Amino acid sequence: MLILLSGCSGAGKNTVIDNLLERNKNLFYLKSCTSRAKEQRDIEKSPYIHLSKEEFEEKIKNNELFEYEEIHGNYYGILNSTIKDAIESNKNYIKDIGVLGQKNMVQRLDHKVKILSIFLDVPKQELINRLKLRGEKNIEKRMERFDFESAHRPNFNLIIQNDNLDKTLQIIENLMNND
């Protein structure tokens, strides 16, 4: 199974993923590539393969990426080889992904692997509060995509109001266990 988790900046994607990975030893993170600079959390264990913008663009040119998207001035994408390995391994994977990446992944992989796509929904003001709490310097830039991303909610299998972490985790774990 491939779990695709999306939502606006501050919706709690990384928190949900970190908790699910800690609680479910049969769930693995599907690594992707990015051209963004490393953040503090990337020092211990990075969910990304960090590439320069030029390296990323070279992979685009060489058709090495299964999907990619530019978000907030940085590229994010998944290598073809990563997708191939995940499908062949027959393991459960989880991935945070942009709304366009989710749509592309579902269209291209739906017949090859079971996909559960989840949109974490949080009211706009709550997102702003969360971004302030985590010290986000450019909240306006993050919120520019709010309406765009929210408009893609109907493309997902499930929309979870992420206002209670334990409840969100339980909903996703129940879906994983019913597979």
mmCIF file of C-alpha atoms in Angstrom:
data_model
loop_
_atom_site.group_PDB
_atom_site.id
_atom_site.type_symbol
_atom_site.label_atom_id
_atom_site.label_comp_id
_atom_site.label_asym_id
_atom_site.label_seq_id
_atom_site.Cartn_x
_atom_site.Cartn_y
_atom_site.Cartn_z
ATOM 1 C CA MET A 1 0.000 0.000 0.000
ATOM 2 C CA LEU A 2 1.100 3.541 -0.732
ATOM 3 C CA ILE A 3 -0.276 6.242 1.579
ATOM 4 C CA LEU A 4 -0.090 9.719 0.093
ATOM 5 C CA LEU A 5 -0.498 12.469 2.662
ATOM 6 C CA SER A 6 -1.144 16.034 1.610
ATOM 7 C CA GLY A 7 -2.385 19.289 3.062
ATOM 8 C CA CYS A 8 -1.451 22.925 3.361
ATOM 9 C CA SER A 9 1.768 24.038 4.997
ATOM 10 C CA GLY A 10 1.284 23.613 8.749
ATOM 11 C CA ALA A 11 -1.423 20.931 8.447
ATOM 12 C CA GLY A 12 0.731 18.445 10.366
ATOM 13 C CA LYS A 13 1.928 16.130 7.595
ATOM 14 C CA ASN A 14 5.406 15.575 9.042
ATOM 15 C CA THR A 15 4.095 15.142 12.586
ATOM 16 C CA VAL A 16 1.564 12.541 11.427
ATOM 17 C CA ILE A 17 4.147 10.710 9.330
ATOM 18 C CA ASP A 18 6.771 10.693 12.105
ATOM 19 C CA ASN A 19 4.246 9.279 14.578
ATOM 20 C CA LEU A 20 2.935 6.650 12.162
ATOM 21 C CA LEU A 21 6.467 5.484 11.329
ATOM 22 C CA GLU A 22 7.343 5.254 15.015
ATOM 23 C CA ARG A 23 4.190 3.293 15.873
ATOM 24 C CA ASN A 24 4.122 0.989 12.806
ATOM 25 C CA LYS A 25 7.284 -0.959 12.097
ATOM 26 C CA ASN A 26 5.720 -2.347 8.898
ATOM 27 C CA LEU A 27 5.417 1.164 7.408
ATOM 28 C CA PHE A 28 8.282 2.803 5.527
ATOM 29 C CA TYR A 29 8.927 6.328 4.287
ATOM 30 C CA LEU A 30 9.088 6.792 0.527
ATOM 31 C CA LYS A 31 12.048 9.151 0.046
ATOM 32 C CA SER A 32 11.939 11.856 -2.540
ATOM 33 C CA CYS A 33 14.301 14.478 -3.902
ATOM 34 C CA THR A 34 14.297 18.193 -3.254
ATOM 35 C CA SER A 35 16.287 21.225 -4.273
ATOM 36 C CA ARG A 36 15.501 23.055 -1.010
ATOM 37 C CA ALA A 37 18.186 23.692 1.569
ATOM 38 C CA LYS A 38 18.494 21.272 4.464
ATOM 39 C CA GLU A 39 16.470 22.150 7.535
ATOM 40 C CA GLN A 40 17.377 21.397 11.144
ATOM 41 C CA ARG A 41 15.309 18.181 11.124
ATOM 42 C CA ASP A 42 17.238 16.976 8.044
ATOM 43 C CA ILE A 43 20.515 16.784 9.943
ATOM 44 C CA GLU A 44 19.621 13.626 11.912
ATOM 45 C CA LYS A 45 17.546 11.838 9.303
ATOM 46 C CA SER A 46 16.434 13.486 6.129
ATOM 47 C CA PRO A 47 13.213 12.495 4.393
ATOM 48 C CA TYR A 48 14.834 13.816 1.216
ATOM 49 C CA ILE A 49 17.666 13.233 -1.174
ATOM 50 C CA HIS A 50 19.002 16.795 -1.380
ATOM 51 C CA LEU A 51 20.041 17.947 -4.846
ATOM 52 C CA SER A 52 21.113 21.304 -6.184
ATOM 53 C CA LYS A 53 18.630 23.023 -8.465
ATOM 54 C CA GLU A 54 20.912 22.184 -11.392
ATOM 55 C CA GLU A 55 21.101 18.489 -10.417
ATOM 56 C CA PHE A 56 17.311 18.362 -10.083
ATOM 57 C CA GLU A 57 16.829 20.007 -13.481
ATOM 58 C CA GLU A 58 19.266 17.491 -14.993
ATOM 59 C CA LYS A 59 17.135 14.637 -13.602
ATOM 60 C CA ILE A 60 14.046 16.283 -15.121
ATOM 61 C CA LYS A 61 15.827 16.580 -18.481
ATOM 62 C CA ASN A 62 16.902 12.914 -18.330
ATOM 63 C CA ASN A 63 13.364 11.693 -17.421
ATOM 64 C CA GLU A 64 14.627 10.200 -14.152
ATOM 65 C CA LEU A 65 11.689 11.539 -12.123
ATOM 66 C CA PHE A 66 8.361 9.778 -11.791
ATOM 67 C CA GLU A 67 6.736 13.049 -10.757
ATOM 68 C CA TYR A 68 7.879 16.447 -9.611
ATOM 69 C CA GLU A 69 6.471 19.806 -8.637
ATOM 70 C CA GLU A 70 7.875 23.231 -7.835
ATOM 71 C CA ILE A 71 6.581 24.521 -4.499
ATOM 72 C CA HIS A 72 7.681 27.761 -2.836
ATOM 73 C CA GLY A 73 10.573 28.067 -5.307
ATOM 74 C CA ASN A 74 11.973 24.573 -4.677
ATOM 75 C CA TYR A 75 11.632 21.355 -6.619
ATOM 76 C CA TYR A 76 10.220 18.204 -5.014
ATOM 77 C CA GLY A 77 9.932 14.864 -6.801
ATOM 78 C CA ILE A 78 10.270 11.107 -6.713
ATOM 79 C CA LEU A 79 12.784 9.126 -8.722
ATOM 80 C CA ASN A 80 11.540 6.442 -11.099
ATOM 81 C CA SER A 81 13.882 3.987 -9.385
ATOM 82 C CA THR A 82 12.306 4.722 -5.971
ATOM 83 C CA ILE A 83 8.808 3.990 -7.294
ATOM 84 C CA LYS A 84 9.978 0.805 -9.012
ATOM 85 C CA ASP A 85 11.654 -0.447 -5.824
ATOM 86 C CA ALA A 86 8.576 0.364 -3.717
ATOM 87 C CA ILE A 87 6.199 -1.499 -6.016
ATOM 88 C CA GLU A 88 8.472 -4.524 -6.266
ATOM 89 C CA SER A 89 9.075 -4.692 -2.502
ATOM 90 C CA ASN A 90 5.370 -5.152 -1.705
ATOM 91 C CA LYS A 91 5.790 -3.129 1.526
ATOM 92 C CA ASN A 92 3.626 -0.329 2.932
ATOM 93 C CA TYR A 93 4.972 3.161 2.256
ATOM 94 C CA ILE A 94 3.912 6.653 3.261
ATOM 95 C CA LYS A 95 4.784 9.912 1.533
ATOM 96 C CA ASP A 96 3.953 13.569 2.038
ATOM 97 C CA ILE A 97 3.199 15.057 -1.341
ATOM 98 C CA GLY A 98 1.818 18.159 -3.006
ATOM 99 C CA VAL A 99 -1.689 18.119 -4.389
ATOM 100 C CA LEU A 100 -0.511 17.955 -8.007
ATOM 101 C CA GLY A 101 1.939 15.182 -7.190
ATOM 102 C CA GLN A 102 -0.862 13.203 -5.533
ATOM 103 C CA LYS A 103 -3.048 13.518 -8.606
ATOM 104 C CA ASN A 104 -0.205 12.417 -10.870
ATOM 105 C CA MET A 105 0.761 9.480 -8.630
ATOM 106 C CA VAL A 106 -2.826 8.204 -8.426
ATOM 107 C CA GLN A 107 -3.314 8.452 -12.198
ATOM 108 C CA ARG A 108 -0.079 6.638 -12.963
ATOM 109 C CA LEU A 109 0.037 4.038 -10.172
ATOM 110 C CA ASP A 110 -3.561 3.207 -9.299
ATOM 111 C CA HIS A 111 -3.445 -0.002 -11.352
ATOM 112 C CA LYS A 112 -0.044 -1.070 -9.945
ATOM 113 C CA VAL A 113 -0.395 -0.580 -6.195
ATOM 114 C CA LYS A 114 -3.153 0.132 -3.683
ATOM 115 C CA ILE A 115 -3.155 3.861 -2.939
ATOM 116 C CA LEU A 116 -4.750 5.626 -0.013
ATOM 117 C CA SER A 117 -4.621 9.390 -0.491
ATOM 118 C CA ILE A 118 -5.379 11.582 2.516
ATOM 119 C CA PHE A 119 -5.761 15.343 2.737
ATOM 120 C CA LEU A 120 -5.120 16.793 6.182
ATOM 121 C CA ASP A 121 -7.471 19.714 6.584
ATOM 122 C CA VAL A 122 -7.013 22.516 9.105
ATOM 123 C CA PRO A 123 -8.793 25.889 9.231
ATOM 124 C CA LYS A 124 -6.771 28.750 7.747
ATOM 125 C CA GLN A 125 -6.357 30.639 11.030
ATOM 126 C CA GLU A 126 -5.184 27.471 12.802
ATOM 127 C CA LEU A 127 -2.574 26.953 10.053
ATOM 128 C CA ILE A 128 -1.330 30.507 10.549
ATOM 129 C CA ASN A 129 -1.093 29.923 14.312
ATOM 130 C CA ARG A 130 0.846 26.677 13.786
ATOM 131 C CA LEU A 131 3.260 28.340 11.368
ATOM 132 C CA LYS A 132 3.871 31.140 13.884
ATOM 133 C CA LEU A 133 4.487 28.593 16.656
ATOM 134 C CA ARG A 134 7.099 26.750 14.615
ATOM 135 C CA GLY A 135 8.870 30.024 13.812
ATOM 136 C CA GLU A 136 8.007 30.194 10.105
ATOM 137 C CA LYS A 137 9.509 33.387 8.722
ATOM 138 C CA ASN A 138 7.403 33.730 5.575
ATOM 139 C CA ILE A 139 3.848 32.832 6.515
ATOM 140 C CA GLU A 140 2.353 34.867 3.688
ATOM 141 C CA LYS A 141 4.275 32.811 1.114
ATOM 142 C CA ARG A 142 3.085 29.567 2.726
ATOM 143 C CA MET A 143 -0.524 30.759 2.808
ATOM 144 C CA GLU A 144 -0.523 31.815 -0.862
ATOM 145 C CA ARG A 145 -1.182 28.186 -1.771
ATOM 146 C CA PHE A 146 -4.006 27.664 0.752
ATOM 147 C CA ASP A 147 -6.927 28.159 -1.650
ATOM 148 C CA PHE A 148 -5.173 26.267 -4.452
ATOM 149 C CA GLU A 149 -4.385 23.269 -2.255
ATOM 150 C CA SER A 150 -7.789 23.288 -0.544
ATOM 151 C CA ALA A 151 -9.506 23.232 -3.933
ATOM 152 C CA HIS A 152 -7.895 19.814 -4.609
ATOM 153 C CA ARG A 153 -9.471 18.117 -1.564
ATOM 154 C CA PRO A 154 -12.045 16.259 -3.714
ATOM 155 C CA ASN A 155 -9.177 14.378 -5.423
ATOM 156 C CA PHE A 156 -8.381 12.497 -2.215
ATOM 157 C CA ASN A 157 -9.836 9.259 -0.854
ATOM 158 C CA LEU A 158 -10.202 10.819 2.566
ATOM 159 C CA ILE A 159 -10.179 14.256 4.158
ATOM 160 C CA ILE A 160 -9.229 14.294 7.837
ATOM 161 C CA GLN A 161 -9.800 17.339 10.013
ATOM 162 C CA ASN A 162 -6.397 17.278 11.726
ATOM 163 C CA ASP A 163 -7.268 18.966 15.001
ATOM 164 C CA ASN A 164 -6.440 15.960 17.205
ATOM 165 C CA LEU A 165 -3.248 14.026 16.492
ATOM 166 C CA ASP A 166 -4.301 10.810 18.269
ATOM 167 C CA LYS A 167 -7.606 10.745 16.400
ATOM 168 C CA THR A 168 -5.866 11.357 13.052
ATOM 169 C CA LEU A 169 -3.357 8.579 13.721
ATOM 170 C CA GLN A 170 -6.117 6.149 14.736
ATOM 171 C CA ILE A 171 -8.121 6.842 11.566
ATOM 172 C CA ILE A 172 -5.109 6.185 9.346
ATOM 173 C CA GLU A 173 -4.002 3.093 11.308
ATOM 174 C CA ASN A 174 -7.507 1.638 11.070
ATOM 175 C CA LEU A 175 -7.405 2.086 7.283
ATOM 176 C CA MET A 176 -3.941 0.521 7.119
ATOM 177 C CA ASN A 177 -5.035 -2.482 9.183
ATOM 178 C CA ASN A 178 -8.174 -3.046 7.113
ATOM 179 C CA ASP A 179 -6.117 -3.442 3.956
#
